[in-house]
Amino acid sequence: MVQSAVLGFPRMGANRELKKATEAYWGGKLSQAELLNEAKRLRLAHWKIQKDAGVDVIPSNDFALYDQVLCHIQDFGAVPERYTKDGLDAVDQYFAMGRGHQKEGVDVPSLEMVKWFDSNYHYVKPTLQDNQTFKLVDSPKAVVEFKEAKDAGIHTRPVLVGPVSFLHLGKADRGQSVDPIDLLDKLLPVYEKLLVQLKEAGADTVQIDEPVLVFDLPAKSKGAFKPTYERFARLGDKIPKLVFTTYFGDIVHNLDVLPKDVYGVHIDLVRNPEQLDAVLSALGPKTVLSAGVVDGRNIWKTNMKSAIEKVESAIQKLGKDRVVVATSSSLLHTPHTLASEKKLDAEIADWFSFACEKAVEIAVIAKAVTEGPTSVREQLEANAKSMQSRATSTRTNDPTVKERQSKVTEQDHNRKSEFATRISSQQKKLNLPLFPTTTIGSFPQTKEIRAQRTKLTKGEISTAEYDQFIEQEIQENVKIQEELGLDVFVHGEPERNDMVQYFGERLDGYAFTTHAWVQSYGSRCVRPPIIVGDISRPAPMTVKESKYAVSVSKKPMKGMLTGPVTCLRWSFPRDDVHQSVQAQQLALALRDEVVDLEKAGIDVIQVDEPALREGLPLRSGKERDAYLDWAVKAFKLSTSGVEDSTQIHSHFCYSEFQDFFHAIAALDADVLSIENSKSDAKLLRVFVDSAYPRHIGPGVYDIHSPRVPSEQEIKDRIEEMLQYLKPEQLWIDPDCGLKTRQWKETKEALTNMVNAARFYRAKY
Ligand code: GLN
Ligand code: ZN
């Protein structure tokens, strides 16, 4: 019998209950016991959903209050001393690592958080010491949650991040020089102990995630797989059977280190179906293949016919007992359930499948290959019908858009003049001081803003009333920026629910949802719009608000747009046309918006591309080059319609540009603002090495945490930056937008920032 397996389930709940509970806990409105109870209730509900869907292998320990990697950091005793020394309890210590802690005399910033592979999920980086030791906690979460499910009558397969991935994804703490992978021998006993405990608790299999196998690995990390899994194999029956799990890429280039003596190997056959044959020939003689055929990263209904074909071809080689049908990755990256979408057009809704629906798909596919297609004939027929409907619908195809795309020329991608010419005509207009200060765009999205938006959606206030409210907010934001003494203002984005969704709702070719939230980091969720067809802009999207902002402000006002690549990456993209085509359509729509903003008197326009890097194919080579080529072109196409005197900014939420700096430089943006407060200022060296001529604003403080940086901390940061950047190049800004912050900390932090900038202005 072919079993069905889910690799992980979204944690938030159908109505983002987990978000609400954790935020209430942080705000002192929910007790710790209540939070933990709610988490428990959600886990149970999610296991039950999968069980009812007919899934055979249900995951446990896929849950996390903040992030699954962070849970491992804590359970392995790898918590840096700064979080343990103040005697916080385990839960608060965990959240302190995730989001910083500044309360009752404790003041500690969070650990670094970075993108999980090429997804928009962020994990907390294991941050290790030269003299690092590991020790398994008394009640490891994996064991506790396995037992919790067992007590509820649900047998689960615990999920662990594997040791090689845990270390490879980690880093040395500031001031430390350890190469994390060198800690393997110290870490493995902890895994062994944990696996033994899981076995004793009754787990027969464990999903051990080693997704780093899809990377181009340095020799040391690659070499770590063999000894690790041989060591586990020697424990024989003392530990559960291991399913060695990879996703988000192919593992063909690393097959020489694929363990032969594990019980199972999971591969992603949605992303890389072509790896099947090579992996099949590299499997150990008894190893089971877990075939990831239902997409854990997108919302399209699975094409059952082609999924079944993939599984059948594995079965032909291995037999039914050695194949498992699975989701390609954890379903963490998909929304909870399509059932919550009451407003979606029926035609379109029929093309989608979210986590709950995917669980059913997995079970149906397993049944189809076990008992034959007639056993699920009705489901297969309905599925074929939706596939047919989407392929032939007029909603997916707009001839006007295609016509315009065919006319794009090379010249459309370039600004009129070189940077040197541009910056002098910009400076004439803007008259900015040395070390100009600005922010990245959004200001706190207060309760009041959200309440007004909800009222508008519910029809409790009119559009005119809402617009007036937004104007007041903008006016207030301008006033605050005047008081703070910032140099380039923003309108604060109060009208935007989200930087991509907002645009999606104003573009043709998009569908949007009401409940399709996906976790981005911690309690933060995003609701990506869905690209269903060819994209175009029926009307200006941001001009009204920016124009109003200019009218009430004496300082230069930045217009704020989300770039084409980010719109694409943070939407659920189509899987029926190439992403480069979708990016170009978005770029053309944005180009019109940029030109309209310029016409409305906006002299500075920021086009954010924080998602550019996450789209980077995980391995270097042809695929990566092709991506960078079309991604850079899309950005340039969107920003090149303006005069020299209009200043184009772009923003990135990271500063690790090493492996694709040429692409960042090729964007030709007049000013780049980047994350830098949590990274090493050394990363700025690439700008020096390449004699980067344009302006740069490396973030001077972390905005993911409510913690207020002192003026001195910011000065220290600027001092470090000045080792790499010229004073006339340097802008002073925070790491990212401030929408998730409260006003109090925002004002305090920006005051310190402006004072630090003034200090340097006086000095130079
Ligand atoms: N302009 C956006 C903001 O300030 C940028 C957000 C981002 O880069 N993620 O919110
Ligand atoms: Zn950002």
Coordinates of C-alpha atoms in Angstrom, one line a residue, residues 199-621:
K199 CA 11.7 5.8 20.0
E200 CA 11.0 5.2 23.7
A201 CA 8.0 7.5 23.4
G202 CA 6.7 5.3 20.6
A203 CA 7.8 7.1 17.4
D204 CA 8.6 4.6 14.7
T205 CA 9.7 7.0 12.1
V206 CA 11.2 10.5 12.2
Q207 CA 11.3 13.0 9.4
I208 CA 14.8 14.5 9.5
D209 CA 15.0 17.6 7.3
E210 CA 18.3 18.1 5.5
P211 CA 17.3 20.6 2.9
V212 CA 20.8 22.1 2.7
L213 CA 21.6 19.1 0.5
V214 CA 20.0 21.1 -2.4
F215 CA 22.8 23.8 -2.1
D216 CA 26.2 23.8 -3.6
L217 CA 27.8 22.8 -0.4
P218 CA 31.3 23.6 0.9
A219 CA 33.4 20.3 1.2
K220 CA 33.1 20.3 5.0
S221 CA 29.4 20.5 5.1
K222 CA 29.0 18.0 2.3
G223 CA 31.5 15.7 4.0
A224 CA 29.4 15.8 7.2
F225 CA 26.5 13.8 5.9
K226 CA 28.2 10.4 5.7
P227 CA 29.7 10.2 9.2
T228 CA 26.4 11.6 10.6
Y229 CA 24.1 9.1 9.1
E230 CA 26.4 6.2 9.5
R231 CA 26.5 7.0 13.1
F232 CA 22.7 7.1 13.3
A233 CA 22.6 3.8 11.4
R234 CA 24.7 2.2 14.0
L235 CA 22.1 2.9 16.6
G236 CA 19.8 0.4 14.7
D237 CA 16.5 -0.3 16.5
K238 CA 17.3 2.0 19.4
I239 CA 16.1 5.0 17.3
P240 CA 13.1 5.5 14.9
K241 CA 13.5 4.9 11.2
L242 CA 14.7 8.0 9.5
V243 CA 13.2 9.7 6.5
F244 CA 16.0 11.9 5.2
T245 CA 14.1 14.9 3.8
T246 CA 15.1 17.5 1.1
Y247 CA 13.1 20.1 -0.6
F248 CA 13.1 23.3 -2.6
G249 CA 15.6 22.0 -5.1
D250 CA 17.3 18.9 -6.6
I251 CA 20.0 16.9 -4.9
V252 CA 21.5 15.3 -8.0
H253 CA 24.8 17.2 -7.6
N254 CA 25.1 15.8 -4.0
L255 CA 23.9 12.2 -4.6
D256 CA 27.3 10.8 -3.6
V257 CA 26.6 11.7 0.0
L258 CA 23.0 10.6 0.1
P259 CA 22.8 8.1 3.0
K260 CA 22.2 4.6 1.7
D261 CA 21.1 3.1 5.0
V262 CA 18.3 5.4 6.0
Y263 CA 14.7 4.1 5.9
G264 CA 13.5 6.8 3.5
V265 CA 14.5 9.7 1.3
H266 CA 12.2 12.5 0.4
I267 CA 12.7 14.7 -2.7
D268 CA 10.8 17.6 -4.1
L269 CA 9.3 16.5 -7.4
V270 CA 7.3 19.7 -7.9
R271 CA 10.3 21.9 -8.2
N272 CA 12.6 19.3 -9.8
P273 CA 10.7 16.4 -11.3
E274 CA 13.7 15.6 -13.5
Q275 CA 15.7 14.5 -10.5
L276 CA 13.6 11.4 -10.1
D277 CA 15.6 8.9 -12.1
A278 CA 18.9 9.9 -10.8
V279 CA 17.7 9.7 -7.2
L280 CA 16.1 6.4 -7.8
S281 CA 19.3 4.9 -9.0
A282 CA 21.2 6.3 -5.9
L283 CA 18.8 5.0 -3.3
G284 CA 19.9 2.3 -0.9
P285 CA 18.6 -1.2 -1.8
K286 CA 15.7 -1.0 0.7
T287 CA 15.2 2.7 1.0
V288 CA 11.7 4.1 0.6
L289 CA 11.2 7.1 -1.7
S290 CA 8.9 9.8 -0.4
A291 CA 7.8 11.5 -3.6
G292 CA 6.9 15.2 -3.1
V293 CA 4.2 15.7 -5.7
V294 CA 1.8 18.1 -4.1
D295 CA 3.2 21.7 -4.0
G296 CA 4.0 23.0 -0.6
R297 CA 4.9 26.4 -1.9
N298 CA 1.9 27.4 -4.1
I299 CA -1.8 27.4 -4.1
W300 CA -2.7 25.7 -7.4
K301 CA -4.7 22.6 -7.4
T302 CA -2.5 19.6 -8.0
N303 CA -2.7 18.2 -11.5
M304 CA -3.6 14.7 -10.4
K305 CA -2.9 13.1 -13.7
S306 CA 0.7 14.3 -13.8
A307 CA 1.2 13.7 -10.1
I308 CA 0.0 10.1 -10.4
E309 CA 2.3 9.6 -13.4
K310 CA 5.3 10.7 -11.4
V311 CA 4.4 8.4 -8.5
E312 CA 3.7 5.5 -10.9
S313 CA 7.1 5.8 -12.5
A314 CA 8.7 5.5 -9.0
I315 CA 6.5 2.6 -8.2
Q316 CA 7.6 0.8 -11.4
K317 CA 11.1 0.8 -10.2
L318 CA 10.6 0.3 -6.4
G319 CA 7.2 -1.4 -5.9
K320 CA 4.3 0.0 -4.0
D321 CA 5.8 -0.7 -0.6
R322 CA 8.8 1.5 -1.2
V323 CA 6.9 4.6 -2.3
V324 CA 5.2 7.3 -0.2
V325 CA 3.2 10.1 -1.7
A326 CA 4.0 13.4 0.0
T327 CA 3.7 17.1 -0.1
S328 CA 6.8 18.6 -1.8
S329 CA 7.8 20.5 1.3
S330 CA 6.0 21.5 4.5
L331 CA 2.7 23.1 3.9
L332 CA 3.8 26.0 6.1
H333 CA 4.1 28.1 3.0
T334 CA 0.4 27.7 2.0
P335 CA -2.7 29.2 3.6
H336 CA -4.8 27.2 5.9
T337 CA -8.0 26.4 4.0
L338 CA -9.9 27.4 0.8
A339 CA -13.1 27.0 2.8
S340 CA -12.6 30.4 4.4
E341 CA -12.7 32.2 1.1
K342 CA -16.2 33.3 0.7
K343 CA -15.6 36.1 -1.8
L344 CA -13.6 34.3 -4.5
D345 CA -15.1 34.0 -7.8
A346 CA -16.3 30.4 -8.2
E347 CA -14.5 30.0 -11.5
I348 CA -11.2 30.9 -10.0
A349 CA -11.7 29.3 -6.6
D350 CA -12.0 26.0 -8.4
W351 CA -8.3 26.3 -9.5
F352 CA -6.9 26.6 -5.9
S353 CA -5.9 24.2 -3.2
F354 CA -4.7 25.4 0.3
A355 CA -3.2 23.3 3.1
C356 CA -6.4 21.5 4.1
E357 CA -7.3 20.7 0.5
K358 CA -3.7 19.6 -0.2
A359 CA -4.0 17.1 2.6
V360 CA -7.0 15.6 0.9
E361 CA -5.1 15.6 -2.5
I362 CA -2.3 13.6 -1.0
A363 CA -4.7 11.0 0.3
V364 CA -6.5 10.8 -3.0
I365 CA -3.3 10.3 -4.9
A366 CA -2.2 7.6 -2.5
K367 CA -5.5 5.9 -3.0
A368 CA -5.3 6.2 -6.7
V369 CA -2.0 4.5 -7.0
T370 CA -2.8 1.9 -4.3
E371 CA -6.2 0.8 -5.4
G372 CA -6.2 2.0 -9.0
P373 CA -7.8 5.2 -10.5
T374 CA -11.3 3.9 -10.5
S375 CA -11.3 3.9 -6.7
V376 CA -11.2 7.7 -6.8
R377 CA -12.8 8.2 -10.2
E378 CA -15.1 11.1 -9.2
Q379 CA -12.2 13.1 -7.7
L380 CA -10.0 12.5 -10.7
E381 CA -12.7 13.6 -13.1
A382 CA -13.5 16.8 -11.2
N383 CA -9.7 17.5 -11.0
A384 CA -9.3 17.1 -14.8
K385 CA -12.2 19.4 -15.3
S386 CA -10.7 22.2 -13.3
M387 CA -7.4 21.8 -15.0
Q388 CA -9.1 22.2 -18.3
S389 CA -11.1 25.2 -17.2
R390 CA -8.0 27.1 -16.0
A391 CA -6.1 26.3 -19.2
T392 CA -8.8 27.6 -21.5
S393 CA -10.2 30.5 -19.4
T394 CA -10.2 34.0 -21.0
R395 CA -9.2 35.3 -17.5
T396 CA -5.7 34.0 -17.9
N397 CA -5.0 35.7 -21.3
D398 CA -5.0 39.4 -22.2
P399 CA -3.9 40.2 -25.8
T400 CA -3.3 43.9 -25.1
V401 CA -0.7 43.0 -22.5
K402 CA 1.0 40.6 -24.8
E403 CA 1.1 43.2 -27.5
R404 CA 2.7 45.8 -25.3
Q405 CA 5.3 43.2 -24.1
S406 CA 6.3 42.5 -27.7
K407 CA 7.2 46.2 -28.2
V408 CA 9.5 46.6 -25.2
T409 CA 13.0 47.7 -26.4
E410 CA 16.4 47.6 -24.9
Q411 CA 16.4 51.4 -24.5
D412 CA 13.3 51.2 -22.3
H413 CA 15.5 49.7 -19.6
N414 CA 17.9 52.6 -19.3
R415 CA 17.8 56.0 -17.6
K416 CA 18.5 59.1 -19.8
S417 CA 21.9 59.9 -18.3
E418 CA 24.7 58.5 -16.2
F419 CA 24.5 58.7 -12.4
A420 CA 27.0 61.7 -12.2
T421 CA 24.7 63.8 -14.3
R422 CA 21.6 62.6 -12.6
I423 CA 22.7 63.2 -9.0
S424 CA 23.7 66.8 -9.7
S425 CA 20.4 67.7 -11.2
Q426 CA 18.7 65.8 -8.3
Q427 CA 20.7 67.7 -5.8
K428 CA 19.8 71.0 -7.3
K429 CA 16.2 70.2 -6.7
L430 CA 16.4 68.4 -3.4
N431 CA 19.1 70.4 -1.6
L432 CA 19.9 67.6 0.9
P433 CA 22.5 67.9 3.7
L434 CA 25.3 65.5 4.2
F435 CA 24.1 62.2 5.8
P436 CA 20.5 62.7 4.7
T437 CA 18.0 60.9 7.0
T438 CA 15.0 59.1 5.8
T439 CA 12.9 56.1 6.6
I440 CA 12.0 53.1 4.5
G441 CA 8.4 54.0 4.0
S442 CA 5.8 52.6 6.4
F443 CA 5.0 54.0 9.8
P444 CA 3.2 52.1 12.6
Q445 CA 0.0 50.5 11.4
T446 CA -1.9 51.4 14.5
K447 CA -5.1 49.7 15.8
E448 CA -7.0 52.8 14.6
I449 CA -5.8 52.3 11.1
R450 CA -6.7 48.7 11.0
A451 CA -10.1 49.5 12.6
Q452 CA -10.9 52.0 9.9
R453 CA -9.8 49.6 7.2
T454 CA -12.1 47.0 8.6
K455 CA -14.9 49.4 8.8
L456 CA -14.4 50.3 5.1
T457 CA -14.4 46.6 4.1
K458 CA -17.5 46.0 6.1
G459 CA -19.2 49.1 4.5
E460 CA -19.5 50.8 7.9
I461 CA -17.8 53.9 6.6
S462 CA -17.8 55.4 3.1
T463 CA -14.8 55.6 0.8
A464 CA -14.8 59.3 1.2
E465 CA -14.7 59.0 5.0
Y466 CA -11.9 56.5 4.8
D467 CA -9.9 58.7 2.4
Q468 CA -10.3 61.6 4.7
F469 CA -9.0 59.4 7.6
I470 CA -6.0 58.4 5.5
E471 CA -5.3 62.1 4.7
Q472 CA -5.3 62.9 8.4
E473 CA -2.9 60.1 9.0
I474 CA -0.6 61.3 6.3
Q475 CA -0.8 64.8 7.7
E476 CA 0.1 63.5 11.1
N477 CA 3.0 61.5 9.8
V478 CA 4.3 64.6 8.0
K479 CA 4.1 66.6 11.2
I480 CA 5.9 63.9 13.2
Q481 CA 8.7 63.8 10.6
E482 CA 9.0 67.5 10.7
E483 CA 9.3 67.4 14.5
L484 CA 11.9 64.6 14.3
G485 CA 13.9 66.6 11.7
L486 CA 14.1 64.0 9.0
D487 CA 15.3 65.1 5.6
V488 CA 13.3 63.0 3.1
F489 CA 9.8 62.3 4.2
V490 CA 7.5 59.4 3.4
H491 CA 3.7 59.5 3.6
G492 CA 3.8 56.5 5.9
E493 CA 1.8 54.0 3.9
P494 CA -1.3 54.1 6.2
E495 CA -3.5 53.1 3.3
R496 CA -1.6 49.9 2.6
N497 CA -2.6 46.7 4.3
D498 CA 0.5 45.1 2.8
M499 CA 3.2 46.2 0.3
V500 CA 2.3 43.6 -2.3
Q501 CA -1.4 42.9 -1.6
Y502 CA -2.1 46.6 -1.9
F503 CA -0.8 46.6 -5.5
G504 CA -2.4 43.2 -6.3
E505 CA -5.8 44.6 -5.5
R506 CA -5.2 47.5 -7.9
L507 CA -3.9 45.5 -10.8
D508 CA -5.8 43.4 -13.4
G509 CA -4.8 39.8 -13.6
Y510 CA -4.7 39.3 -9.8
A511 CA -7.1 37.5 -7.5
F512 CA -7.0 38.2 -3.8
T513 CA -8.2 36.4 -0.8
T514 CA -9.7 37.3 2.6
H515 CA -8.1 34.6 4.8
A516 CA -5.2 33.2 2.9
W517 CA -2.5 34.1 5.4
V518 CA 1.0 32.7 5.4
Q519 CA 3.5 33.0 8.2
S520 CA 6.5 35.2 7.3
Y521 CA 8.3 35.4 10.6
G522 CA 7.2 35.0 14.2
S523 CA 3.7 36.2 14.5
R524 CA 3.9 38.1 11.3
C525 CA 1.7 36.8 8.5
V526 CA 1.3 37.9 4.9
R527 CA -1.6 37.4 2.6
P528 CA -0.1 37.1 -0.8
P529 CA -2.3 38.0 -3.7
I530 CA -2.6 35.4 -6.5
I531 CA -1.5 36.1 -10.1
V532 CA -4.1 34.3 -12.2
G533 CA -3.7 36.0 -15.5
D534 CA -1.9 38.6 -17.6
I535 CA -1.3 41.8 -15.5
S536 CA -2.1 45.4 -16.3
R537 CA -2.8 48.6 -14.5
P538 CA -6.3 49.9 -15.0
A539 CA -5.7 53.2 -13.1
P540 CA -3.0 54.9 -11.0
M541 CA -2.5 53.1 -7.7
T542 CA -0.6 55.4 -5.3
V543 CA -0.7 58.9 -6.9
K544 CA -3.6 60.2 -4.9
E545 CA -1.9 59.6 -1.5
S546 CA 1.5 60.7 -2.6
K547 CA 0.2 63.9 -4.2
Y548 CA -1.6 64.7 -1.0
A549 CA 1.5 64.1 1.0
V550 CA 3.5 66.5 -1.2
S551 CA 0.9 69.1 -0.7
V552 CA 1.2 69.1 3.1
S553 CA 4.9 68.8 3.3
K554 CA 7.8 71.3 3.0
K555 CA 10.5 68.7 2.7
P556 CA 11.0 66.3 -0.3
M557 CA 8.5 63.5 -0.2
K558 CA 9.3 60.0 -1.3
G559 CA 6.8 58.1 -3.4
M560 CA 6.7 54.4 -2.4
L561 CA 6.2 51.4 -4.7
T562 CA 6.8 47.7 -4.6
G563 CA 9.1 46.5 -7.4
P564 CA 8.1 44.0 -10.0
V565 CA 10.2 41.1 -8.7
T566 CA 8.9 41.6 -5.2
C567 CA 5.3 41.8 -6.4
L568 CA 5.9 38.5 -8.2
R569 CA 7.8 36.8 -5.4
W570 CA 5.4 37.8 -2.7
S571 CA 2.4 36.8 -4.7
F572 CA 1.5 33.3 -5.5
P573 CA 2.7 33.3 -9.0
R574 CA 1.2 31.5 -12.0
D575 CA 2.7 28.2 -12.8
D576 CA 1.5 28.2 -16.4
V577 CA 3.8 31.0 -17.8
H578 CA 7.4 31.7 -17.0
Q579 CA 8.1 34.1 -14.1
S580 CA 10.1 36.4 -16.3
V581 CA 6.9 37.1 -18.3
Q582 CA 4.9 37.9 -15.2
A583 CA 7.8 40.1 -14.0
Q584 CA 7.8 42.1 -17.2
Q585 CA 4.0 42.6 -17.1
L586 CA 4.4 43.9 -13.5
A587 CA 7.3 46.2 -14.6
L588 CA 5.2 47.8 -17.3
A589 CA 2.4 48.5 -14.9
L590 CA 4.8 50.0 -12.4
R591 CA 6.6 52.0 -15.0
D592 CA 3.3 53.8 -15.7
E593 CA 2.9 54.4 -12.0
V594 CA 6.4 55.8 -11.6
V595 CA 5.9 58.2 -14.5
D596 CA 2.5 59.3 -13.1
L597 CA 4.1 60.0 -9.7
E598 CA 6.8 62.1 -11.3
K599 CA 4.1 64.1 -13.1
A600 CA 2.3 64.6 -9.8
G601 CA 5.4 66.4 -8.4
I602 CA 7.1 63.5 -6.6
D603 CA 10.8 64.0 -6.9
V604 CA 12.0 60.9 -5.1
I605 CA 10.5 57.5 -5.8
Q606 CA 11.5 54.4 -4.0
V607 CA 10.9 51.1 -5.7
D608 CA 11.3 48.3 -3.1
E609 CA 12.8 45.1 -4.2
P610 CA 13.4 43.2 -0.9
A611 CA 12.5 39.9 -2.5
L612 CA 15.1 40.1 -5.2
R613 CA 17.5 38.0 -3.4
E614 CA 15.1 35.2 -2.2
G615 CA 14.3 34.6 -5.9
L616 CA 17.9 33.8 -6.6
P617 CA 18.1 30.2 -7.6
L618 CA 19.7 28.3 -4.7
R619 CA 22.7 27.2 -6.8
S620 CA 25.0 29.3 -8.9
G621 CA 25.2 28.7 -12.6

